[in-house]
JSON list of C-alpha atoms in Angstrom, two decimals:
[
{"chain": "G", "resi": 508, "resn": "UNK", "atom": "CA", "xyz": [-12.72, 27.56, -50.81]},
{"chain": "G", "resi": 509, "resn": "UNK", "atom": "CA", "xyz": [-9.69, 30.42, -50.86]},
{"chain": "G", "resi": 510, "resn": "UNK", "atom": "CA", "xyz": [-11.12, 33.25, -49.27]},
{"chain": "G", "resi": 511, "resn": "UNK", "atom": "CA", "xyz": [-8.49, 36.43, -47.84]},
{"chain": "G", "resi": 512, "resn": "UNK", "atom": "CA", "xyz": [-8.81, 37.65, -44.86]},
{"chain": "G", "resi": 513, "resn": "UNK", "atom": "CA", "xyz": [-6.60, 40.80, -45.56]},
{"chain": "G", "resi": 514, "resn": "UNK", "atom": "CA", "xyz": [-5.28, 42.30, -48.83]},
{"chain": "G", "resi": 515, "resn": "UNK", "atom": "CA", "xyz": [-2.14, 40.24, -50.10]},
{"chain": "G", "resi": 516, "resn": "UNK", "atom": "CA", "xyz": [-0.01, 40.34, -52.57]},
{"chain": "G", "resi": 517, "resn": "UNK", "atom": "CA", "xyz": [-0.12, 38.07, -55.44]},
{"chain": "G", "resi": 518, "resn": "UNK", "atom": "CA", "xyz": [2.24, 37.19, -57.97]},
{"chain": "G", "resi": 519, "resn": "UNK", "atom": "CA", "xyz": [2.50, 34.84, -61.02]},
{"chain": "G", "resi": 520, "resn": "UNK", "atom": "CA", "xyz": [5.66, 32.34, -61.45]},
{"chain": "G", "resi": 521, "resn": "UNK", "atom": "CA", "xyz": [7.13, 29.34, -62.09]},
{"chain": "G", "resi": 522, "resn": "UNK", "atom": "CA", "xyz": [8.91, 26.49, -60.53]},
{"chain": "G", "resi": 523, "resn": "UNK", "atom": "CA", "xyz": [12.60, 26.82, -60.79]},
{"chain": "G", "resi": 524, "resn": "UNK", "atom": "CA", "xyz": [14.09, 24.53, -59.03]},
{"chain": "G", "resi": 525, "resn": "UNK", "atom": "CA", "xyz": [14.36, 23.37, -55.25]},
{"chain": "G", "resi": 526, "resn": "UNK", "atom": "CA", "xyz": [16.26, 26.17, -53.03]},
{"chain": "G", "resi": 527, "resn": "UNK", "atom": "CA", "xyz": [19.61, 24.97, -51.20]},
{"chain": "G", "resi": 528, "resn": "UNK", "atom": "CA", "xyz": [18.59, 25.08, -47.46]},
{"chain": "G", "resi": 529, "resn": "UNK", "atom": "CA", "xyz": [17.67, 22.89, -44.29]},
{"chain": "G", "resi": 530, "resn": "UNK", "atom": "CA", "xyz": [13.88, 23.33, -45.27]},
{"chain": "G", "resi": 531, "resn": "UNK", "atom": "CA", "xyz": [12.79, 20.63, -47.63]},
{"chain": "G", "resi": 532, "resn": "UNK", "atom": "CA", "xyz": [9.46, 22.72, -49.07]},
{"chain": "G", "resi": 533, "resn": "UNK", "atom": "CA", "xyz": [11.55, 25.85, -49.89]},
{"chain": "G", "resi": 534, "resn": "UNK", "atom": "CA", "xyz": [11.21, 26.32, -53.85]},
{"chain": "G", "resi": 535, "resn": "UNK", "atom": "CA", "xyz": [13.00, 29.03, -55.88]},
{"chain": "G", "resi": 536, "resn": "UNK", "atom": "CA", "xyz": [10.04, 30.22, -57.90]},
{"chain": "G", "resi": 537, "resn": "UNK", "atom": "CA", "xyz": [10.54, 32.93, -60.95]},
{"chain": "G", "resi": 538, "resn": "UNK", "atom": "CA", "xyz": [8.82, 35.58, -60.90]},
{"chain": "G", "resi": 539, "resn": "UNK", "atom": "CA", "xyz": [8.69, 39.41, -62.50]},
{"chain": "G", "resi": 540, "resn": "UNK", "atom": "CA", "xyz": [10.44, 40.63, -59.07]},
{"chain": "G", "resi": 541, "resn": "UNK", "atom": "CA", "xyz": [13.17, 38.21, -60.00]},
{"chain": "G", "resi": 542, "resn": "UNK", "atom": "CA", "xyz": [13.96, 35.33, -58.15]},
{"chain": "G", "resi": 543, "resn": "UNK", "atom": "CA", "xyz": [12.19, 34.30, -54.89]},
{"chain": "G", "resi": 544, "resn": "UNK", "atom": "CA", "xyz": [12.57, 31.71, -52.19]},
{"chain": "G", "resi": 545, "resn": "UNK", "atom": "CA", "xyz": [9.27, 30.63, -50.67]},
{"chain": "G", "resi": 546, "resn": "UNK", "atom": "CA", "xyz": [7.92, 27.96, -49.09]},
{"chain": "G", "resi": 547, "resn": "UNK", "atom": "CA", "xyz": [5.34, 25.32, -50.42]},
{"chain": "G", "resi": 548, "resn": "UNK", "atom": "CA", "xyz": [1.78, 25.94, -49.46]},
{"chain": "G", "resi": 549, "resn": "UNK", "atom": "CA", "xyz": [0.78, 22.58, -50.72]},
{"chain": "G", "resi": 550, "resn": "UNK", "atom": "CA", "xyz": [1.29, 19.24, -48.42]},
{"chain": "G", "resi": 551, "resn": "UNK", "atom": "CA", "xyz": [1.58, 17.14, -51.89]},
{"chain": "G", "resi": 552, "resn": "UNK", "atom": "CA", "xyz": [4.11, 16.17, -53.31]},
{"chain": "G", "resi": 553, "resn": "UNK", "atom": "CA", "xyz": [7.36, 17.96, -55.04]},
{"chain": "G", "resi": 554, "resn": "UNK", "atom": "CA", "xyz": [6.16, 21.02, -57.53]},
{"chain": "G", "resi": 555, "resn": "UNK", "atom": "CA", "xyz": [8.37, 20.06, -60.51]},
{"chain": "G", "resi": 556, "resn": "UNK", "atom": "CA", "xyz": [10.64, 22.88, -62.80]},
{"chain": "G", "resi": 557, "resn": "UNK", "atom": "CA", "xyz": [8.40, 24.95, -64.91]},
{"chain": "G", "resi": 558, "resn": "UNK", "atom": "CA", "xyz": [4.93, 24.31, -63.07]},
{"chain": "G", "resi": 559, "resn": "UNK", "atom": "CA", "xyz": [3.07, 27.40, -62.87]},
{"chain": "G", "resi": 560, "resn": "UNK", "atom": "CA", "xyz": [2.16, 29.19, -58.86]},
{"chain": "G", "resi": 561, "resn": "UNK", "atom": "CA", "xyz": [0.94, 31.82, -57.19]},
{"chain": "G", "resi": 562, "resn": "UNK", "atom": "CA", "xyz": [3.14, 33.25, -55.04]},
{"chain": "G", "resi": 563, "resn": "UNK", "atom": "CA", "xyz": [1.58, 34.97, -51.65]},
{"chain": "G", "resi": 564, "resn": "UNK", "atom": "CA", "xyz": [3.56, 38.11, -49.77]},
{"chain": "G", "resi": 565, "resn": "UNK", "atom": "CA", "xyz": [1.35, 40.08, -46.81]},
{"chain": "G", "resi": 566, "resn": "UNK", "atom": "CA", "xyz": [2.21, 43.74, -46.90]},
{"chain": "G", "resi": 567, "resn": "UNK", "atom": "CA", "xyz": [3.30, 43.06, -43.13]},
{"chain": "G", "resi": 568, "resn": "UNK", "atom": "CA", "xyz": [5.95, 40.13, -43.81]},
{"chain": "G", "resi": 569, "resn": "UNK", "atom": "CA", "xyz": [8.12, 43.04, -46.15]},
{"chain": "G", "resi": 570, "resn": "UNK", "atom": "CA", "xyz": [10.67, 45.08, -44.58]},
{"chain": "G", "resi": 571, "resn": "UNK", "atom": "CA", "xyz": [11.41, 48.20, -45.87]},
{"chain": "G", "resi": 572, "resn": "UNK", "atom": "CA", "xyz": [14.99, 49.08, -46.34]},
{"chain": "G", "resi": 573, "resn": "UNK", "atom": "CA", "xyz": [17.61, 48.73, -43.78]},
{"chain": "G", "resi": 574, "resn": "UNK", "atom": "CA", "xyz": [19.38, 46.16, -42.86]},
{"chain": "G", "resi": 575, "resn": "UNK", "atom": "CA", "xyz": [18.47, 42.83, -44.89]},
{"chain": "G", "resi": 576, "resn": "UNK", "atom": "CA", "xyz": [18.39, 39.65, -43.10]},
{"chain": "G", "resi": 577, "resn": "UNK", "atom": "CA", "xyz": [20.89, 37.19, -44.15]},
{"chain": "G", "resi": 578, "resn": "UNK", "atom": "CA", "xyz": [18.92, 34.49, -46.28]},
{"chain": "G", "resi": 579, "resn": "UNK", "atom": "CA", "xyz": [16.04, 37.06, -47.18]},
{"chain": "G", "resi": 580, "resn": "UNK", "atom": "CA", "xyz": [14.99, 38.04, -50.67]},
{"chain": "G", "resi": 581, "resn": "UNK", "atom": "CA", "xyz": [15.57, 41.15, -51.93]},
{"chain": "G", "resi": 582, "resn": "UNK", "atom": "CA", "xyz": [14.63, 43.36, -54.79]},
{"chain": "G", "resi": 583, "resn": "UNK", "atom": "CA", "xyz": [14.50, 47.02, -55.54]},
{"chain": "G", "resi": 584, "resn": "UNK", "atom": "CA", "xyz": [11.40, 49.25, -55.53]},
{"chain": "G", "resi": 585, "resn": "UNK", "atom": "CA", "xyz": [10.24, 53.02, -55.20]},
{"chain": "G", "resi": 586, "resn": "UNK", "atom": "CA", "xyz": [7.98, 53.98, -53.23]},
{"chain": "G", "resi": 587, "resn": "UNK", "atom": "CA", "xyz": [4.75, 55.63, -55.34]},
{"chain": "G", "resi": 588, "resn": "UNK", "atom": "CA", "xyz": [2.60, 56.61, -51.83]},
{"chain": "G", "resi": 589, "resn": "UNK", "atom": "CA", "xyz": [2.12, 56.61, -48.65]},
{"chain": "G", "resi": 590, "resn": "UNK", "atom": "CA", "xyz": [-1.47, 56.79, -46.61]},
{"chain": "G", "resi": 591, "resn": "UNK", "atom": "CA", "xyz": [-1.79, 56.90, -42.97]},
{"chain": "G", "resi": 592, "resn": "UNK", "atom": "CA", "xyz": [-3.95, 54.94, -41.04]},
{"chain": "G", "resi": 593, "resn": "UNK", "atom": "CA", "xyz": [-3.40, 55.55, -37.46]},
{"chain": "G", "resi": 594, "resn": "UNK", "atom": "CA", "xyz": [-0.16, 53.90, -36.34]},
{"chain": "G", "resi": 595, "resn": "UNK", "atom": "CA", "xyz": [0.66, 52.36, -39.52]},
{"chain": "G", "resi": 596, "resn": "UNK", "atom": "CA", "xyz": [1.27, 53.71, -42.72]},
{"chain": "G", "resi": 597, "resn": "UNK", "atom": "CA", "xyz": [0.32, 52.43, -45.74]},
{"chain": "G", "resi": 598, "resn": "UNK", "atom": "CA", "xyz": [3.01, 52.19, -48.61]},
{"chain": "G", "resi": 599, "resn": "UNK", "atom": "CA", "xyz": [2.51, 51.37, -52.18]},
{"chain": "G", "resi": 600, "resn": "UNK", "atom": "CA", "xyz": [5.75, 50.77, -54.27]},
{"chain": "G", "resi": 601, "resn": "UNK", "atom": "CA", "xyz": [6.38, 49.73, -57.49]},
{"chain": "G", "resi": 602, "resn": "UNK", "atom": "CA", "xyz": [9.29, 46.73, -57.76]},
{"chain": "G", "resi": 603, "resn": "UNK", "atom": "CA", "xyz": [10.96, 45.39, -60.84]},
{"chain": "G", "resi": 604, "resn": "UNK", "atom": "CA", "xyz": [9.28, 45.79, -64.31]},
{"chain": "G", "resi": 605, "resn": "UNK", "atom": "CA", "xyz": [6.70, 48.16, -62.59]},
{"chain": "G", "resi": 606, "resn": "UNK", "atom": "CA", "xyz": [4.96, 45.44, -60.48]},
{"chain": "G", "resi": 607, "resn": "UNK", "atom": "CA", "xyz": [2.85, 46.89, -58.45]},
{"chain": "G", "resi": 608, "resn": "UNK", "atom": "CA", "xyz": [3.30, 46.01, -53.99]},
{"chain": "G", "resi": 609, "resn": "UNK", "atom": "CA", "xyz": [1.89, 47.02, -51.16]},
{"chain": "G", "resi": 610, "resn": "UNK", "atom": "CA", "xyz": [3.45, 47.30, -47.88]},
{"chain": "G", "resi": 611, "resn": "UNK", "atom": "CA", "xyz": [2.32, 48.53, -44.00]},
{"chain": "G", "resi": 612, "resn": "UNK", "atom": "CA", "xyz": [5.17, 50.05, -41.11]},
{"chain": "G", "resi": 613, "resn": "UNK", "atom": "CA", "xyz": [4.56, 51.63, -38.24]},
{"chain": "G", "resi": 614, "resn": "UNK", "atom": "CA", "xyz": [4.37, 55.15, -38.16]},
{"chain": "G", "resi": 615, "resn": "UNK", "atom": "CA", "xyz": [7.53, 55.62, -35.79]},
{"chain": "G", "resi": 616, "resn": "UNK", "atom": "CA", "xyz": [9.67, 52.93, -37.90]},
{"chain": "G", "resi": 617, "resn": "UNK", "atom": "CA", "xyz": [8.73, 54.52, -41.36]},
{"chain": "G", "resi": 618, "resn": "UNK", "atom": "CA", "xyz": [9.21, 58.33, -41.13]},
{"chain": "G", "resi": 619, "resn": "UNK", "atom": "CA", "xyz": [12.47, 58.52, -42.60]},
{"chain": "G", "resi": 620, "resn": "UNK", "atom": "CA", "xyz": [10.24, 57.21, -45.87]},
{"chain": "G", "resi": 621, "resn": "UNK", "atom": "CA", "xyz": [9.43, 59.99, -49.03]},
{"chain": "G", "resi": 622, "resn": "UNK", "atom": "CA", "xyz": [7.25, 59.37, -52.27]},
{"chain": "G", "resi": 623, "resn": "UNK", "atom": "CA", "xyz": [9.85, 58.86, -54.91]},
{"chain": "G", "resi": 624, "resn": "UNK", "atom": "CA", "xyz": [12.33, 57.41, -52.78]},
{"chain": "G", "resi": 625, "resn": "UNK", "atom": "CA", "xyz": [14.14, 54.19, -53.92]},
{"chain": "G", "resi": 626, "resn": "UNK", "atom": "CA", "xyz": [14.71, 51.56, -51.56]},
{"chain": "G", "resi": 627, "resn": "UNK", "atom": "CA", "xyz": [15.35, 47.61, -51.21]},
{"chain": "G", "resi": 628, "resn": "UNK", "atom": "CA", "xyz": [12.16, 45.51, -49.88]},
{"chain": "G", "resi": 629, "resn": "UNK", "atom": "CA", "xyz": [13.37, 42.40, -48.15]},
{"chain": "G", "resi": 630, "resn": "UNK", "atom": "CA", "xyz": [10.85, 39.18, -47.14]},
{"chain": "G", "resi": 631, "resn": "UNK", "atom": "CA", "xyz": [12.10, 35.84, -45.17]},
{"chain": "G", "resi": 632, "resn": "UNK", "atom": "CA", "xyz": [11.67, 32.84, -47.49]},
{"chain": "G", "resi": 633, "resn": "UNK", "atom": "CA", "xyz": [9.00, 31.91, -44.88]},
{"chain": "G", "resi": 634, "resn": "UNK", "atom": "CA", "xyz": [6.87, 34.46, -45.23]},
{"chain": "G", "resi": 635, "resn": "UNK", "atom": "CA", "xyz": [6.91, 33.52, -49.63]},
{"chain": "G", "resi": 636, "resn": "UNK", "atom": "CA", "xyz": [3.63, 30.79, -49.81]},
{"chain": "G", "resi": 637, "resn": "UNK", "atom": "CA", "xyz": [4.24, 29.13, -52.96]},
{"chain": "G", "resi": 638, "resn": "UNK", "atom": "CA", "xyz": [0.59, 28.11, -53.94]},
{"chain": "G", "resi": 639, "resn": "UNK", "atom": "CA", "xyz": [-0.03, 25.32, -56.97]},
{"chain": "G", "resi": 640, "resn": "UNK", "atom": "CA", "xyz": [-1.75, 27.18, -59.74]},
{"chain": "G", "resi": 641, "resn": "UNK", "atom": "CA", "xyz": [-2.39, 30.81, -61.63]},
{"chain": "G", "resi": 642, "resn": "UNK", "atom": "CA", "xyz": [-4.83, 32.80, -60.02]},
{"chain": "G", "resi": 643, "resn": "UNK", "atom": "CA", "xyz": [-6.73, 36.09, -61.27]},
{"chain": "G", "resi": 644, "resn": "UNK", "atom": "CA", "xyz": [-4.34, 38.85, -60.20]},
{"chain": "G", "resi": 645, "resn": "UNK", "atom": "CA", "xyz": [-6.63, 41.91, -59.83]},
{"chain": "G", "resi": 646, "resn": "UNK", "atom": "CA", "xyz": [-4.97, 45.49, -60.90]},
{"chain": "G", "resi": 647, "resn": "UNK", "atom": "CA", "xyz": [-1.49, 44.14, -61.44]},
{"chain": "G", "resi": 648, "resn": "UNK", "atom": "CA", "xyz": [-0.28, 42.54, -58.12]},
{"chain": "G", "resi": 649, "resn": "UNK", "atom": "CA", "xyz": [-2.49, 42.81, -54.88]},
{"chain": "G", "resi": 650, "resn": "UNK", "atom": "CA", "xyz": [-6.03, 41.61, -54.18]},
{"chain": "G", "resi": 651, "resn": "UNK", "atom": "CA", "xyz": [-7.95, 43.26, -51.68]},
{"chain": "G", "resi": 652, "resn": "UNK", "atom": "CA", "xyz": [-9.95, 41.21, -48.87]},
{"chain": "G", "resi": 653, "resn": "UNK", "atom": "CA", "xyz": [-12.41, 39.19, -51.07]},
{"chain": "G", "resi": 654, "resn": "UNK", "atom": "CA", "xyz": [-9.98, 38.34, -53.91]},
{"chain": "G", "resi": 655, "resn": "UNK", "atom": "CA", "xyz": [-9.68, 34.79, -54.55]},
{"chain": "G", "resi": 656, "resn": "UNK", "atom": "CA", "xyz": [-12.85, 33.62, -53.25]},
{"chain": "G", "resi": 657, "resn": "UNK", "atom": "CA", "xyz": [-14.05, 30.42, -55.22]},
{"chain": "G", "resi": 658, "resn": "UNK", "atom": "CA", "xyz": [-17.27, 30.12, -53.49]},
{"chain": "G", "resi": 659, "resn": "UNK", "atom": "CA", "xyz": [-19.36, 32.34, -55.55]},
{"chain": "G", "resi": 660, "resn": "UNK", "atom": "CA", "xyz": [-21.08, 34.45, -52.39]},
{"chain": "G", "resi": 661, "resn": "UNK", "atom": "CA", "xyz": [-18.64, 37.50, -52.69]}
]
């Protein structure tokens, strides 16, 4: 039973290979934000080349702009709105062929950011769960709490 706790975003790939790196579960998966390095979510065995995934991103493991972490992924997006709530701000970008993200900051790290305003998003490979599998990928590219619940009571 998959059930989300918080909204996430999902995206559809494929295997690609295994990444160079000290961590043996870190996969380069592609994807239609380009390339990514994540990490397995699955304690089987090796996902081969061309095998189909879900790929997993919080909003809270992207950073927004700035200085990118050496090792991170990285990939260009603008950013379409911006709601606050409280300390944070909610941001919702579109990244490469229009693929829809969502993203949270705090208030006093984000005001610099402007609807319309192109930027790089950057995640740790860590923070990439490679899950075995397509699933249903509501409105483009992020699933609100609920999504992804297999148990048939939501």
């Amino acid at each position: 039973v998959a059930r989300f706790l918080r909204p996430v975003n999902l995206l559809q790939g494929q295997i690609d290979g295994a990444a160079a790196g000290p961590h043996q579960r870190d996969l380069v998966v592609r994807t239609p934000l380009g390339r990514l390095v994540g990490r397995s979510g699955s304690g089987g065995g090796a996902l081969p080349p061309g095998t189909p995934v879900t790929i997993a991103i919080r909003p809270e493991a992207l950073s927004i702009g700035g200085v990118v972490p050496a090792g991170s992924n990285r990939f260009p997006a603008t950013i379409e709105r911006i709601s606050f709530q409280g300390e944070l701000r909610q941001i919702s970008l579109r990244g490469p062929t229009d693929w829809p993200i969502n993203s949270v900051a705090l208030q006093s790290q984000s005001r610099h950011l402007q609807e319309g305003q192109s930027l790089t998003l950057s995640v740790s490979p860590e923070y990439v769960v490679i899950l075995p599998g397509t699933f249903s990928v509501a409105g483009g590219g992020s699933t609100k709490p609920d999504a992804g619940s297999s148990d048939g009571d939501g």
